[in-house]
């Protein structure tokens, strides 16, 4: 696993650590986000250990937020809880402003982001009280604590053994399990924006139609080039339409071409209008056309809630559209649904 350790709270840059070798790099210059554990400052992504045995997630998260040491009630209302892997007791909290910052910094990522707090990360890989990058990470009782070196020097307790660590010391054993939260980052700036990419949609539809016409166009092209070779062309026609007899090859080719042209024009028009209607009613992530086992359109949409999805489906059905749900996923109060429209 690769490690990206942020060096500031702005989340602009950090150190990329691969097999014990580290490179200072800006986040915007990172091209691949797969198989990377992003270690955020505890001030941004705060580690919380919580022992409450509550099965209801809402009650559990409320209990975690109430346990956070803050005198400002408004600050607690701004917190969001994230669950950590590998433990039923490890969680993270993050303020909504910091969550927006995180999403902004990772807006170009196309994969899930593995993230953890530097406080928990250093405890898991070093299992010792350490100093790192002008901060002290230590354990007091059952609590993990991070302080600046200046703040730590003001403590009365000074007999703790602190081991200095640096980036060169970070080299995770491949068999060692570290905790992290896998964040489902929906990239709203890269979500299907119809006004921007409608030319691409029409180009894709045109390509679909073109692919359907390729076989027939090849026949016509061959016919123009070798029109004296009636027998050869007739054999080619029969190989495509084995259930028909060749009576007048030129007329039959023209009829096939006209039929296919009318059918594909109708499908193109229907797809174009359907795409416009869907994009006006919902946020579209993905659109694809199937012509292998029946003609239908697959559309993936994002909804802010399950009720918004239900309203959309009801409106589509009221417009006499044949629509069915192919797949649905929800995360962080966002619903992603893939629909099938029969054409």
Short mmCIF file of C-alpha atoms in Angstrom, two decimals:
data_model
loop_
_atom_site.label_atom_id
_atom_site.label_comp_id
_atom_site.label_asym_id
_atom_site.label_seq_id
_atom_site.Cartn_x
_atom_site.Cartn_y
_atom_site.Cartn_z
CA UNK A 1 0.00 0.00 0.00
CA UNK A 2 1.21 3.49 -0.86
CA UNK A 3 1.02 6.28 1.72
CA UNK A 4 0.28 9.95 1.07
CA UNK A 5 0.98 11.93 4.24
CA UNK A 6 -0.30 15.51 4.19
CA UNK A 7 2.08 18.07 5.66
CA UNK A 8 -0.39 20.92 6.15
CA UNK A 9 -4.03 21.56 6.99
CA UNK A 10 -4.74 23.06 3.57
CA UNK A 11 -4.36 19.58 2.02
CA UNK A 12 -2.35 21.04 -0.84
CA UNK A 13 0.74 18.86 -0.65
CA UNK A 14 2.42 16.05 1.21
CA UNK A 15 4.83 13.15 0.95
CA UNK A 16 4.09 10.13 -1.24
CA UNK A 17 5.73 7.07 0.34
CA UNK A 18 6.22 3.97 -1.80
CA UNK A 19 8.25 1.01 -0.49
CA UNK A 20 10.09 3.18 2.01
CA UNK A 21 10.97 5.90 -0.51
CA UNK A 22 9.23 9.25 -0.11
CA UNK A 23 8.70 12.09 -2.54
CA UNK A 24 7.28 15.51 -1.75
CA UNK A 25 4.44 16.17 -4.15
CA UNK A 26 1.44 18.43 -4.64
CA UNK A 27 -1.92 16.68 -4.53
CA UNK A 28 -2.93 18.16 -7.89
CA UNK A 29 0.08 16.45 -9.48
CA UNK A 30 -1.02 13.02 -8.27
CA UNK A 31 -2.47 11.14 -11.23
CA UNK A 32 -3.52 7.82 -9.69
CA UNK A 33 -5.49 7.63 -6.42
CA UNK A 34 -5.82 3.85 -6.32
CA UNK A 35 -4.17 1.80 -3.56
CA UNK A 36 -3.11 4.95 -1.68
CA UNK A 37 -3.84 5.58 1.99
CA UNK A 38 -4.21 9.32 2.55
CA UNK A 39 -3.13 10.35 6.06
CA UNK A 40 -4.84 13.60 7.09
CA UNK A 41 -3.93 15.83 10.03
CA UNK A 42 -5.93 14.91 13.12
CA UNK A 43 -7.10 18.53 13.19
CA UNK A 44 -8.96 17.81 9.93
CA UNK A 45 -9.97 14.17 10.40
CA UNK A 46 -10.21 13.60 14.14
CA UNK A 47 -9.78 10.11 15.57
CA UNK A 48 -12.35 9.08 18.19
CA UNK A 49 -12.41 5.83 20.17
CA UNK A 50 -15.93 4.97 21.28
CA UNK A 51 -17.09 1.92 23.24
CA UNK A 52 -20.87 2.39 23.19
CA UNK A 53 -22.61 -0.82 22.10
CA UNK A 54 -25.43 0.69 20.04
CA UNK A 55 -26.77 -1.17 17.02
CA UNK A 56 -28.73 1.77 15.63
CA UNK A 57 -26.30 3.80 13.54
CA UNK A 58 -28.03 7.14 14.15
CA UNK A 59 -27.95 6.64 17.92
CA UNK A 60 -24.35 5.48 17.78
CA UNK A 61 -23.19 8.49 15.78
CA UNK A 62 -25.13 10.84 18.05
CA UNK A 63 -23.41 9.27 21.06
CA UNK A 64 -20.01 9.72 19.41
CA UNK A 65 -20.67 13.39 18.67
CA UNK A 66 -21.86 13.98 22.24
CA UNK A 67 -18.63 12.42 23.53
CA UNK A 68 -16.46 14.89 21.64
CA UNK A 69 -14.74 17.37 23.95
CA UNK A 70 -16.07 20.75 22.86
CA UNK A 71 -17.90 23.44 24.76
CA UNK A 72 -19.54 24.81 21.64
CA UNK A 73 -22.84 23.07 20.87
CA UNK A 74 -22.89 24.59 17.38
CA UNK A 75 -19.58 22.88 16.62
CA UNK A 76 -21.09 19.49 17.46
CA UNK A 77 -23.92 20.08 15.02
CA UNK A 78 -21.30 20.64 12.32
CA UNK A 79 -19.66 17.24 12.85
CA UNK A 80 -20.03 14.17 10.67
CA UNK A 81 -19.02 10.70 11.86
CA UNK A 82 -17.07 8.25 9.68
CA UNK A 83 -16.50 4.61 10.60
CA UNK A 84 -13.01 3.12 10.57
CA UNK A 85 -12.16 -0.33 9.30
CA UNK A 86 -10.58 -3.13 11.37
CA UNK A 87 -12.30 -2.09 14.60
CA UNK A 88 -15.81 -1.59 15.96
CA UNK A 89 -14.50 1.09 18.33
CA UNK A 90 -12.49 3.33 15.99
CA UNK A 91 -14.26 6.27 14.35
CA UNK A 92 -13.44 9.65 12.88
CA UNK A 93 -15.24 12.97 13.08
CA UNK A 94 -14.90 15.73 10.53
CA UNK A 95 -16.41 19.21 10.41
CA UNK A 96 -18.60 20.00 7.44
CA UNK A 97 -16.22 22.78 6.35
CA UNK A 98 -13.31 20.35 6.37
CA UNK A 99 -15.40 17.78 4.51
CA UNK A 100 -16.12 20.35 1.81
CA UNK A 101 -12.38 21.11 1.65
CA UNK A 102 -11.63 17.40 1.30
CA UNK A 103 -14.16 16.98 -1.52
CA UNK A 104 -12.79 20.02 -3.31
CA UNK A 105 -9.22 18.76 -3.14
CA UNK A 106 -10.21 15.32 -4.42
CA UNK A 107 -12.72 16.47 -7.04
CA UNK A 108 -10.71 14.89 -9.86
CA UNK A 109 -10.56 11.46 -8.21
CA UNK A 110 -12.52 8.71 -9.93
CA UNK A 111 -12.18 6.10 -7.21
CA UNK A 112 -12.97 5.61 -3.54
CA UNK A 113 -10.50 7.35 -1.22
CA UNK A 114 -8.87 5.53 1.71
CA UNK A 115 -8.31 8.06 4.50
CA UNK A 116 -7.17 8.04 8.12
CA UNK A 117 -5.95 10.37 10.86
CA UNK A 118 -2.23 10.84 11.47
CA UNK A 119 -2.89 10.29 15.19
CA UNK A 120 -4.29 6.78 14.68
CA UNK A 121 -1.92 5.99 11.82
CA UNK A 122 1.27 6.67 13.79
CA UNK A 123 0.00 4.69 16.81
CA UNK A 124 -0.75 1.68 14.60
CA UNK A 125 2.56 1.60 12.72
CA UNK A 126 4.95 2.70 15.51
CA UNK A 127 3.04 1.71 18.70
CA UNK A 128 5.08 4.26 20.63
CA UNK A 129 5.08 7.89 21.73
CA UNK A 130 6.77 9.81 18.93
CA UNK A 131 7.69 13.25 17.71
CA UNK A 132 7.04 13.91 14.03
CA UNK A 133 7.07 17.08 11.95
CA UNK A 134 6.98 19.47 14.96
CA UNK A 135 4.19 17.53 16.70
CA UNK A 136 4.08 15.04 19.56
CA UNK A 137 1.90 11.93 19.32
CA UNK A 138 1.48 10.08 22.61
CA UNK A 139 -0.92 7.98 24.66
CA UNK A 140 -2.28 9.04 28.04
CA UNK A 141 -4.32 6.35 29.77
CA UNK A 142 -6.48 5.03 26.94
CA UNK A 143 -6.51 8.29 25.00
CA UNK A 144 -4.35 9.10 21.98
CA UNK A 145 -3.24 12.73 21.95
CA UNK A 146 -1.56 15.01 19.42
CA UNK A 147 0.06 18.28 20.51
CA UNK A 148 2.49 20.71 18.99
CA UNK A 149 5.98 20.50 20.45
CA UNK A 150 5.47 23.92 22.03
CA UNK A 151 2.19 22.90 23.70
CA UNK A 152 3.70 19.61 24.87
CA UNK A 153 6.61 21.43 26.50
CA UNK A 154 4.13 23.26 28.76
CA UNK A 155 2.77 20.03 30.26
CA UNK A 156 3.71 19.11 33.79
CA UNK A 157 4.21 15.49 32.76
CA UNK A 158 7.63 15.47 31.12
CA UNK A 159 8.86 11.94 31.89
CA UNK A 160 7.32 10.38 28.79
CA UNK A 161 9.73 8.62 26.46
CA UNK A 162 9.38 10.27 23.06
CA UNK A 163 11.01 8.68 20.01
CA UNK A 164 11.84 11.00 17.10
CA UNK A 165 10.49 9.81 13.75
CA UNK A 166 10.69 11.15 10.20
CA UNK A 167 9.40 10.26 6.75
CA UNK A 168 12.21 7.75 6.21
CA UNK A 169 10.85 5.70 9.13
CA UNK A 170 7.47 5.15 7.47
CA UNK A 171 7.61 1.77 5.78
CA UNK A 172 4.53 -0.39 6.32
CA UNK A 173 4.81 -4.15 6.37
CA UNK A 174 2.53 -5.46 3.56
CA UNK A 175 0.97 -7.91 6.03
CA UNK A 176 0.19 -5.22 8.60
CA UNK A 177 -3.39 -4.03 8.73
CA UNK A 178 -3.98 -0.33 9.31
CA UNK A 179 -7.32 1.34 9.91
CA UNK A 180 -8.93 3.66 7.41
CA UNK A 181 -12.28 4.94 6.19
CA UNK A 182 -13.13 4.34 2.54
CA UNK A 183 -14.88 7.49 1.39
CA UNK A 184 -17.35 7.30 -1.48
CA UNK A 185 -16.48 10.51 -3.23
CA UNK A 186 -19.11 11.54 -5.73
CA UNK A 187 -17.43 13.93 -8.12
CA UNK A 188 -20.16 16.53 -8.60
CA UNK A 189 -18.09 18.77 -10.89
CA UNK A 190 -17.53 15.86 -13.24
CA UNK A 191 -21.10 14.61 -13.05
CA UNK A 192 -22.87 14.42 -16.39
CA UNK A 193 -23.59 18.06 -17.31
CA UNK A 194 -25.92 17.98 -20.29
CA UNK A 195 -25.42 21.60 -21.34
CA UNK A 196 -21.68 21.03 -21.62
CA UNK A 197 -21.55 17.59 -23.19
CA UNK A 198 -24.69 17.44 -25.30
CA UNK A 199 -22.52 17.48 -28.44
CA UNK A 200 -20.82 14.36 -27.13
CA UNK A 201 -24.21 12.71 -26.63
CA UNK A 202 -25.27 13.42 -30.17
CA UNK A 203 -21.91 12.21 -31.44
CA UNK A 204 -22.30 8.98 -29.46
CA UNK A 205 -25.82 8.46 -30.78
CA UNK A 206 -24.62 9.11 -34.31
CA UNK A 207 -21.87 6.55 -33.79
CA UNK A 208 -24.42 3.98 -32.63
CA UNK A 209 -26.52 4.59 -35.72
CA UNK A 210 -23.43 4.44 -37.91
CA UNK A 211 -22.44 1.07 -36.48
CA UNK A 212 -25.88 -0.30 -37.34
CA UNK A 213 -25.49 0.92 -40.92
CA UNK A 214 -21.94 -0.32 -41.46
CA UNK A 215 -22.93 -3.77 -42.68
CA UNK A 216 -25.41 -2.45 -45.23
CA UNK A 217 -23.09 0.34 -46.38
CA UNK A 218 -20.39 -2.26 -47.02
CA UNK A 219 -22.76 -4.15 -49.28
CA UNK A 220 -23.67 -0.99 -51.21
CA UNK A 221 -20.02 0.02 -51.51
CA UNK A 222 -19.12 -3.41 -52.86
CA UNK A 223 -22.05 -3.28 -55.25
CA UNK A 224 -20.86 0.03 -56.71
CA UNK A 225 -17.35 -1.33 -57.19
CA UNK A 226 -18.19 -4.74 -58.60
CA UNK A 227 -21.65 -4.24 -60.07
CA UNK A 228 -20.74 -6.60 -62.92
CA UNK A 229 -20.24 -9.44 -60.47
CA UNK A 230 -23.91 -10.13 -59.78
CA UNK A 231 -23.36 -13.66 -58.60
CA UNK A 232 -20.76 -12.69 -56.01
CA UNK A 233 -22.90 -9.85 -54.70
CA UNK A 234 -25.98 -12.06 -54.58
CA UNK A 235 -24.09 -14.59 -52.50
CA UNK A 236 -23.02 -11.82 -50.12
CA UNK A 237 -26.62 -10.63 -49.81
CA UNK A 238 -27.87 -14.15 -49.10
CA UNK A 239 -25.21 -14.65 -46.43
CA UNK A 240 -26.73 -11.69 -44.55
CA UNK A 241 -30.39 -12.45 -45.36
CA UNK A 242 -30.47 -16.25 -45.80
CA UNK A 243 -34.28 -16.46 -45.61
CA UNK A 244 -34.82 -14.30 -48.71
CA UNK A 245 -34.58 -14.99 -52.44
CA UNK A 246 -32.71 -12.63 -54.76
CA UNK A 247 -35.18 -11.33 -57.36
CA UNK A 248 -33.93 -7.81 -58.05
CA UNK A 249 -30.77 -7.24 -56.08
CA UNK A 250 -30.65 -3.48 -56.66
CA UNK A 251 -34.24 -2.95 -55.55
CA UNK A 252 -33.85 -5.25 -52.55
CA UNK A 253 -30.71 -3.42 -51.40
CA UNK A 254 -32.44 -0.06 -51.78
CA UNK A 255 -35.45 -1.32 -49.81
CA UNK A 256 -33.25 -2.66 -47.01
CA UNK A 257 -31.35 0.60 -46.83
CA UNK A 258 -34.52 2.69 -46.70
CA UNK A 259 -36.04 0.46 -43.99
CA UNK A 260 -32.94 0.62 -41.84
CA UNK A 261 -32.65 4.37 -42.39
CA UNK A 262 -36.24 4.93 -41.20
CA UNK A 263 -35.78 2.65 -38.17
CA UNK A 264 -32.50 4.19 -37.08
CA UNK A 265 -33.82 7.72 -37.63
CA UNK A 266 -36.77 6.92 -35.38
CA UNK A 267 -34.51 5.42 -32.70
CA UNK A 268 -32.12 8.39 -32.92
CA UNK A 269 -34.96 10.85 -32.50
CA UNK A 270 -36.42 8.91 -29.57
CA UNK A 271 -33.04 8.63 -27.80
CA UNK A 272 -32.33 12.34 -28.30
CA UNK A 273 -35.70 13.42 -26.89
CA UNK A 274 -35.51 10.95 -24.01
CA UNK A 275 -32.01 12.15 -23.10
CA UNK A 276 -33.16 15.77 -23.06
CA UNK A 277 -36.16 14.94 -20.85
CA UNK A 278 -34.13 12.90 -18.34
CA UNK A 279 -31.37 15.52 -18.09
CA UNK A 280 -34.01 18.16 -17.35
CA UNK A 281 -35.48 16.10 -14.50
CA UNK A 282 -32.41 14.60 -12.80
CA UNK A 283 -28.63 14.74 -12.51
CA UNK A 284 -27.28 12.20 -15.00
CA UNK A 285 -23.95 10.44 -14.44
CA UNK A 286 -23.87 7.95 -17.27
CA UNK A 287 -25.81 7.06 -20.39
CA UNK A 288 -25.43 4.06 -22.71
CA UNK A 289 -27.40 2.43 -25.53
CA UNK A 290 -27.88 -1.34 -25.94
CA UNK A 291 -28.76 -2.96 -29.25
CA UNK A 292 -27.63 -6.54 -28.63
CA UNK A 293 -30.56 -8.14 -26.80
CA UNK A 294 -33.27 -5.58 -27.46
CA UNK A 295 -33.06 -1.84 -27.85
CA UNK A 296 -32.97 0.01 -24.54
CA UNK A 297 -31.23 2.93 -22.86
CA UNK A 298 -29.30 2.61 -19.57
CA UNK A 299 -29.20 5.82 -17.55
CA UNK A 300 -27.44 6.31 -14.19
CA UNK A 301 -28.77 9.23 -12.10
CA UNK A 302 -27.89 10.84 -8.76
CA UNK A 303 -30.54 11.86 -6.23
CA UNK A 304 -30.15 13.79 -3.00
CA UNK A 305 -32.60 11.47 -1.21
CA UNK A 306 -34.70 8.35 -1.70
CA UNK A 307 -37.87 10.46 -1.86
CA UNK A 308 -36.42 12.49 -4.73
CA UNK A 309 -35.78 9.21 -6.57
CA UNK A 310 -39.37 8.04 -6.01
CA UNK A 311 -40.77 11.32 -7.36
CA UNK A 312 -38.59 10.99 -10.46
CA UNK A 313 -39.76 7.42 -11.12
CA UNK A 314 -43.41 8.40 -10.64
CA UNK A 315 -43.04 11.29 -13.10
CA UNK A 316 -41.38 9.05 -15.67
CA UNK A 317 -44.13 6.44 -15.39
CA UNK A 318 -46.81 9.12 -15.68
CA UNK A 319 -45.25 10.06 -19.03
CA UNK A 320 -45.93 6.49 -20.25
CA UNK A 321 -42.24 5.59 -20.28
CA UNK A 322 -41.28 1.94 -19.76
CA UNK A 323 -38.72 2.30 -16.98
CA UNK A 324 -37.23 -0.20 -14.53
CA UNK A 325 -34.54 -0.04 -11.84
CA UNK A 326 -31.41 -2.04 -12.75
CA UNK A 327 -29.16 -1.09 -9.82
CA UNK A 328 -29.27 1.16 -6.78
CA UNK A 329 -26.65 2.28 -4.26
CA UNK A 330 -26.80 4.81 -1.45
CA UNK A 331 -24.00 6.39 0.56
CA UNK A 332 -23.81 9.51 2.71
CA UNK A 333 -27.49 10.33 2.00
CA UNK A 334 -26.84 10.23 -1.76
CA UNK A 335 -28.75 7.73 -3.93
CA UNK A 336 -27.31 6.51 -7.23
CA UNK A 337 -29.77 4.59 -9.39
CA UNK A 338 -29.40 2.98 -12.82
CA UNK A 339 -32.59 2.85 -14.89
CA UNK A 340 -33.49 0.90 -18.01
CA UNK A 341 -35.68 2.63 -20.59
CA UNK A 342 -37.26 0.39 -23.20
CA UNK A 343 -37.24 2.00 -26.65
#
